[in-house]
Amino acid sequence: MGKNLQTGGRLRPVDLARGHGLSTQAVRNYEEAGILPVAARTPHGYRTYTSLQAGALRAFLALVPGHGHQTATSIMRAVNQGRVDEAFHLIDESHVQLLDDRRTLQAVESALRDLEPRAAAEPGAAPESGADREVVSGSDPTAMPGPGGTFIGPLAEALGIRPATLRKWERAGLVRPRRDPQTGYRVYGEADVRDARLAHQLRRGGYLLEHIAPLITQVRAAGGLEPLEAALSDWHDRLSARGRAMLTGAAELEAYLRQCG
């Protein structure tokens, strides 16, 4: 039965699976998800694939490293449903995100190079208070309004995150604001703003909190770019790999589009 199914350009799920180190169930799942065009069936109900499904599988697997599984799935679904412009839009969005990530990396490197070595102040021992202050002092929310520093609301607004995120980072040891002895409000000094900025940029770069914490500790101790050189080099490599993977994915998708006619 298996030999007959391969004649006339027909392929079984196992034929597609073997070429990519997949299980036959994974191939079936891809078809059910709309990643592959719907297969024809034999009179006995067996799936029979052709070079069209094989091309779709190659395109999908090539798209995943550059665009991620979810976006690659959406791209293939759109193509298979005849919505090619939507697929192109998804691809464009991935390229925009990659460019934004490159700019983020450049911003991290620039921020680190601009840092002056300084020891971070130890957090104060003031008691906890009620809600943190949510006011903006001056035109620049992260500017130090004097020796007291800035508050959680203005800092969160400047970074484009929620105050709750800064509290989470504090629990993880990424920032160490002192407490105002009279109000109990969190007060972020210059070193704290620096640490928060670096944590924010590294989170955008895909680093987990547990990976960021030791980097922040190194920056506190030494200051400057050197402690993060390995992480930044890895970040560069990953962005370059994504860019190249997008090129490979584009080539395979173009080949599949030609098959689709």
C-alpha atoms as a PDB file:
ATOM      1  CA  MET A   1       0.000   0.000   0.000  1.00  0.00           C
ATOM      2  CA  GLY A   2       2.778   2.470   0.956  1.00  0.00           C
ATOM      3  CA  LYS A   3       4.641   1.947  -2.328  1.00  0.00           C
ATOM      4  CA  ASN A   4       1.492   2.569  -4.370  1.00  0.00           C
ATOM      5  CA  LEU A   5       0.765   5.796  -2.528  1.00  0.00           C
ATOM      6  CA  GLN A   6       4.104   7.237  -3.616  1.00  0.00           C
ATOM      7  CA  THR A   7       3.494   6.726  -7.327  1.00  0.00           C
ATOM      8  CA  GLY A   8       2.360   9.577  -9.552  1.00  0.00           C
ATOM      9  CA  GLY A   9       3.901  12.207  -7.278  1.00  0.00           C
ATOM     10  CA  ARG A  10       1.764  11.194  -4.311  1.00  0.00           C
ATOM     11  CA  LEU A  11       3.266  11.276  -0.848  1.00  0.00           C
ATOM     12  CA  ARG A  12       2.244   9.868   2.518  1.00  0.00           C
ATOM     13  CA  PRO A  13       2.443  11.847   5.758  1.00  0.00           C
ATOM     14  CA  VAL A  14       5.467   9.760   6.708  1.00  0.00           C
ATOM     15  CA  ASP A  15       7.243  10.812   3.505  1.00  0.00           C
ATOM     16  CA  LEU A  16       6.941  14.493   4.455  1.00  0.00           C
ATOM     17  CA  ALA A  17       7.746  13.797   8.093  1.00  0.00           C
ATOM     18  CA  ARG A  18      10.971  11.863   7.494  1.00  0.00           C
ATOM     19  CA  GLY A  19      12.537  14.603   5.426  1.00  0.00           C
ATOM     20  CA  HIS A  20      12.250  17.108   8.268  1.00  0.00           C
ATOM     21  CA  GLY A  21      12.682  14.951  11.356  1.00  0.00           C
ATOM     22  CA  LEU A  22       9.003  15.282  12.248  1.00  0.00           C
ATOM     23  CA  SER A  23       6.404  12.800  13.385  1.00  0.00           C
ATOM     24  CA  THR A  24       3.576  11.875  11.043  1.00  0.00           C
ATOM     25  CA  GLN A  25       1.161  13.260  13.625  1.00  0.00           C
ATOM     26  CA  ALA A  26       2.917  16.639  13.449  1.00  0.00           C
ATOM     27  CA  VAL A  27       2.375  16.702   9.681  1.00  0.00           C
ATOM     28  CA  ARG A  28      -1.299  15.869  10.159  1.00  0.00           C
ATOM     29  CA  ASN A  29      -1.557  18.594  12.795  1.00  0.00           C
ATOM     30  CA  TYR A  30      -0.039  21.118  10.408  1.00  0.00           C
ATOM     31  CA  GLU A  31      -2.653  20.237   7.822  1.00  0.00           C
ATOM     32  CA  GLU A  32      -5.466  20.577  10.345  1.00  0.00           C
ATOM     33  CA  ALA A  33      -4.060  23.953  11.437  1.00  0.00           C
ATOM     34  CA  GLY A  34      -4.190  25.234   7.847  1.00  0.00           C
ATOM     35  CA  ILE A  35      -0.416  25.379   7.481  1.00  0.00           C
ATOM     36  CA  LEU A  36      -0.594  22.791   4.688  1.00  0.00           C
ATOM     37  CA  PRO A  37      -3.247  22.713   1.977  1.00  0.00           C
ATOM     38  CA  VAL A  38      -5.914  20.080   2.582  1.00  0.00           C
ATOM     39  CA  ALA A  39      -4.756  16.687   1.340  1.00  0.00           C
ATOM     40  CA  ALA A  40      -6.668  14.460  -1.037  1.00  0.00           C
ATOM     41  CA  ARG A  41      -7.916  11.114   0.283  1.00  0.00           C
ATOM     42  CA  THR A  42      -7.816   7.631  -1.158  1.00  0.00           C
ATOM     43  CA  PRO A  43     -11.051   5.611  -1.330  1.00  0.00           C
ATOM     44  CA  HIS A  44      -9.936   4.035   1.948  1.00  0.00           C
ATOM     45  CA  GLY A  45      -9.489   7.432   3.635  1.00  0.00           C
ATOM     46  CA  TYR A  46      -5.696   7.660   3.554  1.00  0.00           C
ATOM     47  CA  ARG A  47      -4.184  11.104   3.087  1.00  0.00           C
ATOM     48  CA  THR A  48      -2.206  11.604  -0.112  1.00  0.00           C
ATOM     49  CA  TYR A  49       0.067  14.605  -0.277  1.00  0.00           C
ATOM     50  CA  THR A  50       1.794  16.111  -3.290  1.00  0.00           C
ATOM     51  CA  SER A  51       4.694  18.453  -3.926  1.00  0.00           C
ATOM     52  CA  LEU A  52       2.333  21.302  -2.981  1.00  0.00           C
ATOM     53  CA  GLN A  53       2.049  20.124   0.623  1.00  0.00           C
ATOM     54  CA  ALA A  54       5.779  19.409   0.642  1.00  0.00           C
ATOM     55  CA  GLY A  55       6.474  22.979  -0.501  1.00  0.00           C
ATOM     56  CA  ALA A  56       4.131  24.393   2.128  1.00  0.00           C
ATOM     57  CA  LEU A  57       5.894  22.409   4.846  1.00  0.00           C
ATOM     58  CA  ARG A  58       9.315  23.622   3.684  1.00  0.00           C
ATOM     59  CA  ALA A  59       8.073  27.217   3.651  1.00  0.00           C
ATOM     60  CA  PHE A  60       6.543  26.970   7.119  1.00  0.00           C
ATOM     61  CA  LEU A  61       9.593  25.387   8.731  1.00  0.00           C
ATOM     62  CA  ALA A  62      11.806  28.020   7.086  1.00  0.00           C
ATOM     63  CA  LEU A  63       9.577  30.841   8.341  1.00  0.00           C
ATOM     64  CA  VAL A  64       9.502  29.731  11.988  1.00  0.00           C
ATOM     65  CA  PRO A  65      13.092  30.692  12.997  1.00  0.00           C
ATOM     66  CA  GLY A  66      12.694  34.260  11.743  1.00  0.00           C
ATOM     67  CA  HIS A  67       9.053  34.965  12.537  1.00  0.00           C
ATOM     68  CA  GLY A  68       8.159  32.580  15.337  1.00  0.00           C
ATOM     69  CA  HIS A  69       5.690  29.690  15.281  1.00  0.00           C
ATOM     70  CA  GLN A  70       2.536  31.757  15.717  1.00  0.00           C
ATOM     71  CA  THR A  71       3.321  34.313  13.007  1.00  0.00           C
ATOM     72  CA  ALA A  72       4.587  31.628  10.622  1.00  0.00           C
ATOM     73  CA  THR A  73       1.331  29.758  11.128  1.00  0.00           C
ATOM     74  CA  SER A  74      -0.694  32.896  10.396  1.00  0.00           C
ATOM     75  CA  ILE A  75       1.363  33.578   7.257  1.00  0.00           C
ATOM     76  CA  MET A  76       0.773  30.093   5.862  1.00  0.00           C
ATOM     77  CA  ARG A  77      -2.917  30.139   6.713  1.00  0.00           C
ATOM     78  CA  ALA A  78      -3.309  33.434   4.914  1.00  0.00           C
ATOM     79  CA  VAL A  79      -1.489  32.147   1.823  1.00  0.00           C
ATOM     80  CA  ASN A  80      -3.477  28.910   1.719  1.00  0.00           C
ATOM     81  CA  GLN A  81      -6.721  30.870   1.993  1.00  0.00           C
ATOM     82  CA  GLY A  82      -5.759  33.164  -0.871  1.00  0.00           C
ATOM     83  CA  ARG A  83      -5.106  36.187   1.383  1.00  0.00           C
ATOM     84  CA  VAL A  84      -1.569  36.818   0.165  1.00  0.00           C
ATOM     85  CA  ASP A  85      -1.576  40.534   0.992  1.00  0.00           C
ATOM     86  CA  GLU A  86      -2.368  39.671   4.604  1.00  0.00           C
ATOM     87  CA  ALA A  87       0.604  37.304   4.622  1.00  0.00           C
ATOM     88  CA  PHE A  88       2.846  40.082   3.307  1.00  0.00           C
ATOM     89  CA  HIS A  89       1.537  42.402   6.017  1.00  0.00           C
ATOM     90  CA  LEU A  90       2.480  39.871   8.704  1.00  0.00           C
ATOM     91  CA  ILE A  91       5.951  39.563   7.213  1.00  0.00           C
ATOM     92  CA  ASP A  92       6.325  43.345   7.160  1.00  0.00           C
ATOM     93  CA  GLU A  93       5.354  43.501  10.842  1.00  0.00           C
ATOM     94  CA  SER A  94       8.079  40.995  11.705  1.00  0.00           C
ATOM     95  CA  HIS A  95      10.660  43.071   9.854  1.00  0.00           C
ATOM     96  CA  VAL A  96       9.493  46.190  11.696  1.00  0.00           C
ATOM     97  CA  GLN A  97       9.860  44.344  15.004  1.00  0.00           C
ATOM     98  CA  LEU A  98      13.362  43.201  14.068  1.00  0.00           C
ATOM     99  CA  LEU A  99      14.335  46.752  13.173  1.00  0.00           C
ATOM    100  CA  ASP A 100      12.875  47.986  16.456  1.00  0.00           C
ATOM    101  CA  ASP A 101      14.845  45.329  18.342  1.00  0.00           C
ATOM    102  CA  ARG A 102      18.032  46.431  16.584  1.00  0.00           C
ATOM    103  CA  ARG A 103      17.324  50.018  17.620  1.00  0.00           C
ATOM    104  CA  THR A 104      16.652  48.833  21.165  1.00  0.00           C
ATOM    105  CA  LEU A 105      20.022  47.090  21.253  1.00  0.00           C
ATOM    106  CA  GLN A 106      21.707  50.236  19.977  1.00  0.00           C
ATOM    107  CA  ALA A 107      19.919  52.222  22.669  1.00  0.00           C
ATOM    108  CA  VAL A 108      21.132  49.823  25.368  1.00  0.00           C
ATOM    109  CA  GLU A 109      24.710  50.086  24.138  1.00  0.00           C
ATOM    110  CA  SER A 110      24.480  53.852  23.927  1.00  0.00           C
ATOM    111  CA  ALA A 111      22.950  54.091  27.395  1.00  0.00           C
ATOM    112  CA  LEU A 112      25.643  51.895  28.881  1.00  0.00           C
ATOM    113  CA  ARG A 113      28.442  53.844  27.242  1.00  0.00           C
ATOM    114  CA  ASP A 114      27.005  57.045  28.661  1.00  0.00           C
ATOM    115  CA  LEU A 115      26.914  55.673  32.189  1.00  0.00           C
ATOM    116  CA  GLU A 116      29.476  56.982  34.617  1.00  0.00           C
ATOM    117  CA  PRO A 117      30.767  54.417  37.111  1.00  0.00           C
ATOM    118  CA  ARG A 118      29.048  54.994  40.398  1.00  0.00           C
ATOM    119  CA  ALA A 119      28.065  52.843  43.308  1.00  0.00           C
ATOM    120  CA  ALA A 120      24.350  52.360  43.738  1.00  0.00           C
ATOM    121  CA  ALA A 121      22.990  53.676  47.018  1.00  0.00           C
ATOM    122  CA  GLU A 122      21.723  51.104  49.449  1.00  0.00           C
ATOM    123  CA  PRO A 123      17.943  51.094  49.832  1.00  0.00           C
ATOM    124  CA  GLY A 124      16.614  52.833  52.898  1.00  0.00           C
ATOM    125  CA  ALA A 125      14.840  51.071  55.695  1.00  0.00           C
ATOM    126  CA  ALA A 126      11.733  53.236  55.778  1.00  0.00           C
ATOM    127  CA  PRO A 127       8.484  51.376  56.495  1.00  0.00           C
ATOM    128  CA  GLU A 128       5.995  50.405  53.787  1.00  0.00           C
ATOM    129  CA  SER A 129       3.263  52.864  52.997  1.00  0.00           C
ATOM    130  CA  GLY A 130       0.033  53.009  51.045  1.00  0.00           C
ATOM    131  CA  ALA A 131      -0.207  53.757  47.316  1.00  0.00           C
ATOM    132  CA  ASP A 132       2.961  55.008  45.652  1.00  0.00           C
ATOM    133  CA  ARG A 133       3.006  58.574  44.463  1.00  0.00           C
ATOM    134  CA  GLU A 134       1.934  58.956  40.810  1.00  0.00           C
ATOM    135  CA  VAL A 135       2.900  62.542  39.978  1.00  0.00           C
ATOM    136  CA  VAL A 136       5.170  63.924  37.279  1.00  0.00           C
ATOM    137  CA  SER A 137       7.784  66.437  38.319  1.00  0.00           C
ATOM    138  CA  GLY A 138       8.857  68.695  35.483  1.00  0.00           C
ATOM    139  CA  SER A 139       8.849  68.039  31.755  1.00  0.00           C
ATOM    140  CA  ASP A 140      11.154  65.030  31.978  1.00  0.00           C
ATOM    141  CA  PRO A 141       9.603  62.351  34.233  1.00  0.00           C
ATOM    142  CA  THR A 142      12.963  60.667  34.886  1.00  0.00           C
ATOM    143  CA  ALA A 143      14.830  63.877  35.694  1.00  0.00           C
ATOM    144  CA  MET A 144      15.958  64.037  39.284  1.00  0.00           C
ATOM    145  CA  PRO A 145      13.748  66.651  41.032  1.00  0.00           C
ATOM    146  CA  GLY A 146      16.507  67.171  43.568  1.00  0.00           C
ATOM    147  CA  PRO A 147      18.337  64.947  46.021  1.00  0.00           C
ATOM    148  CA  GLY A 148      15.181  62.929  46.631  1.00  0.00           C
ATOM    149  CA  GLY A 149      15.068  61.396  43.159  1.00  0.00           C
ATOM    150  CA  THR A 150      11.918  60.492  41.202  1.00  0.00           C
ATOM    151  CA  PHE A 151       8.837  58.494  42.091  1.00  0.00           C
ATOM    152  CA  ILE A 152       7.416  55.250  40.737  1.00  0.00           C
ATOM    153  CA  GLY A 153       4.673  56.846  38.616  1.00  0.00           C
ATOM    154  CA  PRO A 154       6.880  59.208  36.599  1.00  0.00           C
ATOM    155  CA  LEU A 155       9.549  56.536  36.124  1.00  0.00           C
ATOM    156  CA  ALA A 156       7.020  53.954  34.938  1.00  0.00           C
ATOM    157  CA  GLU A 157       5.507  56.498  32.549  1.00  0.00           C
ATOM    158  CA  ALA A 158       8.909  57.379  31.105  1.00  0.00           C
ATOM    159  CA  LEU A 159       9.680  53.710  30.447  1.00  0.00           C
ATOM    160  CA  GLY A 160       6.229  52.942  29.070  1.00  0.00           C
ATOM    161  CA  ILE A 161       5.504  50.283  31.693  1.00  0.00           C
ATOM    162  CA  ARG A 162       3.149  49.907  34.633  1.00  0.00           C
ATOM    163  CA  PRO A 163       4.169  50.774  38.209  1.00  0.00           C
ATOM    164  CA  ALA A 164       3.395  47.147  39.070  1.00  0.00           C
ATOM    165  CA  THR A 165       6.214  46.093  36.739  1.00  0.00           C
ATOM    166  CA  LEU A 166       8.698  48.240  38.657  1.00  0.00           C
ATOM    167  CA  ARG A 167       7.497  46.661  41.904  1.00  0.00           C
ATOM    168  CA  LYS A 168       8.037  43.212  40.359  1.00  0.00           C
ATOM    169  CA  TRP A 169      11.531  44.220  39.289  1.00  0.00           C
ATOM    170  CA  GLU A 170      12.197  45.445  42.816  1.00  0.00           C
ATOM    171  CA  ARG A 171      11.198  42.061  44.239  1.00  0.00           C
ATOM    172  CA  ALA A 172      13.568  40.422  41.740  1.00  0.00           C
ATOM    173  CA  GLY A 173      16.407  42.708  42.844  1.00  0.00           C
ATOM    174  CA  LEU A 174      16.672  44.650  39.580  1.00  0.00           C
ATOM    175  CA  VAL A 175      15.951  48.017  41.185  1.00  0.00           C
ATOM    176  CA  ARG A 176      16.489  49.087  44.786  1.00  0.00           C
ATOM    177  CA  PRO A 177      14.620  52.337  45.461  1.00  0.00           C
ATOM    178  CA  ARG A 178      14.926  53.871  48.890  1.00  0.00           C
ATOM    179  CA  ARG A 179      11.892  54.859  50.957  1.00  0.00           C
ATOM    180  CA  ASP A 180      11.040  58.376  51.946  1.00  0.00           C
ATOM    181  CA  PRO A 181      11.217  58.278  55.774  1.00  0.00           C
ATOM    182  CA  GLN A 182       8.148  60.490  56.161  1.00  0.00           C
ATOM    183  CA  THR A 183       5.763  59.186  53.472  1.00  0.00           C
ATOM    184  CA  GLY A 184       7.091  55.716  52.795  1.00  0.00           C
ATOM    185  CA  TYR A 185       6.976  56.397  49.039  1.00  0.00           C
ATOM    186  CA  ARG A 186       9.523  54.696  46.838  1.00  0.00           C
ATOM    187  CA  VAL A 187      12.208  57.156  45.691  1.00  0.00           C
ATOM    188  CA  TYR A 188      14.362  56.249  42.690  1.00  0.00           C
ATOM    189  CA  GLY A 189      17.806  57.830  42.615  1.00  0.00           C
ATOM    190  CA  GLU A 190      19.988  58.210  39.528  1.00  0.00           C
ATOM    191  CA  ALA A 191      21.454  54.714  39.898  1.00  0.00           C
ATOM    192  CA  ASP A 192      17.964  53.263  40.282  1.00  0.00           C
ATOM    193  CA  VAL A 193      16.774  55.000  37.099  1.00  0.00           C
ATOM    194  CA  ARG A 194      19.829  53.613  35.306  1.00  0.00           C
ATOM    195  CA  ASP A 195      19.109  50.086  36.553  1.00  0.00           C
ATOM    196  CA  ALA A 196      15.441  50.368  35.588  1.00  0.00           C
ATOM    197  CA  ARG A 197      16.363  51.594  32.112  1.00  0.00           C
ATOM    198  CA  LEU A 198      18.801  48.729  31.589  1.00  0.00           C
ATOM    199  CA  ALA A 199      16.327  46.172  32.918  1.00  0.00           C
ATOM    200  CA  HIS A 200      13.662  47.507  30.573  1.00  0.00           C
ATOM    201  CA  GLN A 201      15.914  47.329  27.540  1.00  0.00           C
ATOM    202  CA  LEU A 202      17.161  43.844  28.379  1.00  0.00           C
ATOM    203  CA  ARG A 203      13.605  42.604  28.913  1.00  0.00           C
ATOM    204  CA  ARG A 204      12.769  43.905  25.455  1.00  0.00           C
ATOM    205  CA  GLY A 205      15.779  42.004  24.186  1.00  0.00           C
ATOM    206  CA  GLY A 206      14.228  38.764  25.424  1.00  0.00           C
ATOM    207  CA  TYR A 207      16.172  38.262  28.655  1.00  0.00           C
ATOM    208  CA  LEU A 208      14.446  36.718  31.677  1.00  0.00           C
ATOM    209  CA  LEU A 209      14.460  38.470  35.050  1.00  0.00           C
ATOM    210  CA  GLU A 210      16.723  35.813  36.565  1.00  0.00           C
ATOM    211  CA  HIS A 211      19.251  36.465  33.800  1.00  0.00           C
ATOM    212  CA  ILE A 212      19.072  40.227  34.145  1.00  0.00           C
ATOM    213  CA  ALA A 213      19.631  40.306  37.912  1.00  0.00           C
ATOM    214  CA  PRO A 214      23.323  39.246  37.821  1.00  0.00           C
ATOM    215  CA  LEU A 215      23.990  41.667  34.964  1.00  0.00           C
ATOM    216  CA  ILE A 216      22.507  44.534  36.945  1.00  0.00           C
ATOM    217  CA  THR A 217      24.623  43.479  39.930  1.00  0.00           C
ATOM    218  CA  GLN A 218      27.737  43.622  37.757  1.00  0.00           C
ATOM    219  CA  VAL A 219      26.815  47.052  36.441  1.00  0.00           C
ATOM    220  CA  ARG A 220      26.306  48.320  39.983  1.00  0.00           C
ATOM    221  CA  ALA A 221      29.711  47.056  40.995  1.00  0.00           C
ATOM    222  CA  ALA A 222      31.710  48.051  37.929  1.00  0.00           C
ATOM    223  CA  GLY A 223      29.599  50.432  35.840  1.00  0.00           C
ATOM    224  CA  GLY A 224      29.969  50.874  32.093  1.00  0.00           C
ATOM    225  CA  LEU A 225      29.617  48.490  29.173  1.00  0.00           C
ATOM    226  CA  GLU A 226      32.185  45.809  29.987  1.00  0.00           C
ATOM    227  CA  PRO A 227      30.045  43.655  32.330  1.00  0.00           C
ATOM    228  CA  LEU A 228      27.403  43.303  29.614  1.00  0.00           C
ATOM    229  CA  GLU A 229      29.675  42.696  26.645  1.00  0.00           C
ATOM    230  CA  ALA A 230      28.941  38.968  26.465  1.00  0.00           C
ATOM    231  CA  ALA A 231      25.187  39.501  26.720  1.00  0.00           C
ATOM    232  CA  LEU A 232      25.212  42.242  24.113  1.00  0.00           C
ATOM    233  CA  SER A 233      27.333  40.119  21.774  1.00  0.00           C
ATOM    234  CA  ASP A 234      24.846  37.259  22.147  1.00  0.00           C
ATOM    235  CA  TRP A 235      21.993  39.688  21.487  1.00  0.00           C
ATOM    236  CA  HIS A 236      23.740  40.869  18.306  1.00  0.00           C
ATOM    237  CA  ASP A 237      24.175  37.271  17.157  1.00  0.00           C
ATOM    238  CA  ARG A 238      20.530  36.411  17.778  1.00  0.00           C
ATOM    239  CA  LEU A 239      19.296  39.436  15.844  1.00  0.00           C
ATOM    240  CA  SER A 240      21.598  38.600  12.940  1.00  0.00           C
ATOM    241  CA  ALA A 241      20.371  35.002  12.988  1.00  0.00           C
ATOM    242  CA  ARG A 242      16.763  36.211  12.876  1.00  0.00           C
ATOM    243  CA  GLY A 243      17.521  38.485   9.941  1.00  0.00           C
ATOM    244  CA  ARG A 244      19.168  35.689   7.983  1.00  0.00           C
ATOM    245  CA  ALA A 245      16.359  33.286   8.869  1.00  0.00           C
ATOM    246  CA  MET A 246      13.854  35.791   7.484  1.00  0.00           C
ATOM    247  CA  LEU A 247      15.735  35.741   4.178  1.00  0.00           C
ATOM    248  CA  THR A 248      15.645  31.940   4.080  1.00  0.00           C
ATOM    249  CA  GLY A 249      11.959  31.943   4.945  1.00  0.00           C
ATOM    250  CA  ALA A 250      11.216  34.504   2.247  1.00  0.00           C
ATOM    251  CA  ALA A 251      12.959  32.361  -0.387  1.00  0.00           C
ATOM    252  CA  GLU A 252      11.000  29.244   0.553  1.00  0.00           C
ATOM    253  CA  LEU A 253       7.725  31.155   0.726  1.00  0.00           C
ATOM    254  CA  GLU A 254       8.344  32.649  -2.726  1.00  0.00           C
ATOM    255  CA  ALA A 255       8.991  29.142  -4.082  1.00  0.00           C
ATOM    256  CA  TYR A 256       5.716  27.968  -2.533  1.00  0.00           C
ATOM    257  CA  LEU A 257       3.803  30.919  -3.956  1.00  0.00           C
ATOM    258  CA  ARG A 258       5.078  29.987  -7.400  1.00  0.00           C
ATOM    259  CA  GLN A 259       3.803  26.459  -6.852  1.00  0.00           C
ATOM    260  CA  CYS A 260       0.401  27.825  -5.878  1.00  0.00           C
ATOM    261  CA  GLY A 261       0.305  29.814  -9.116  1.00  0.00           C
END
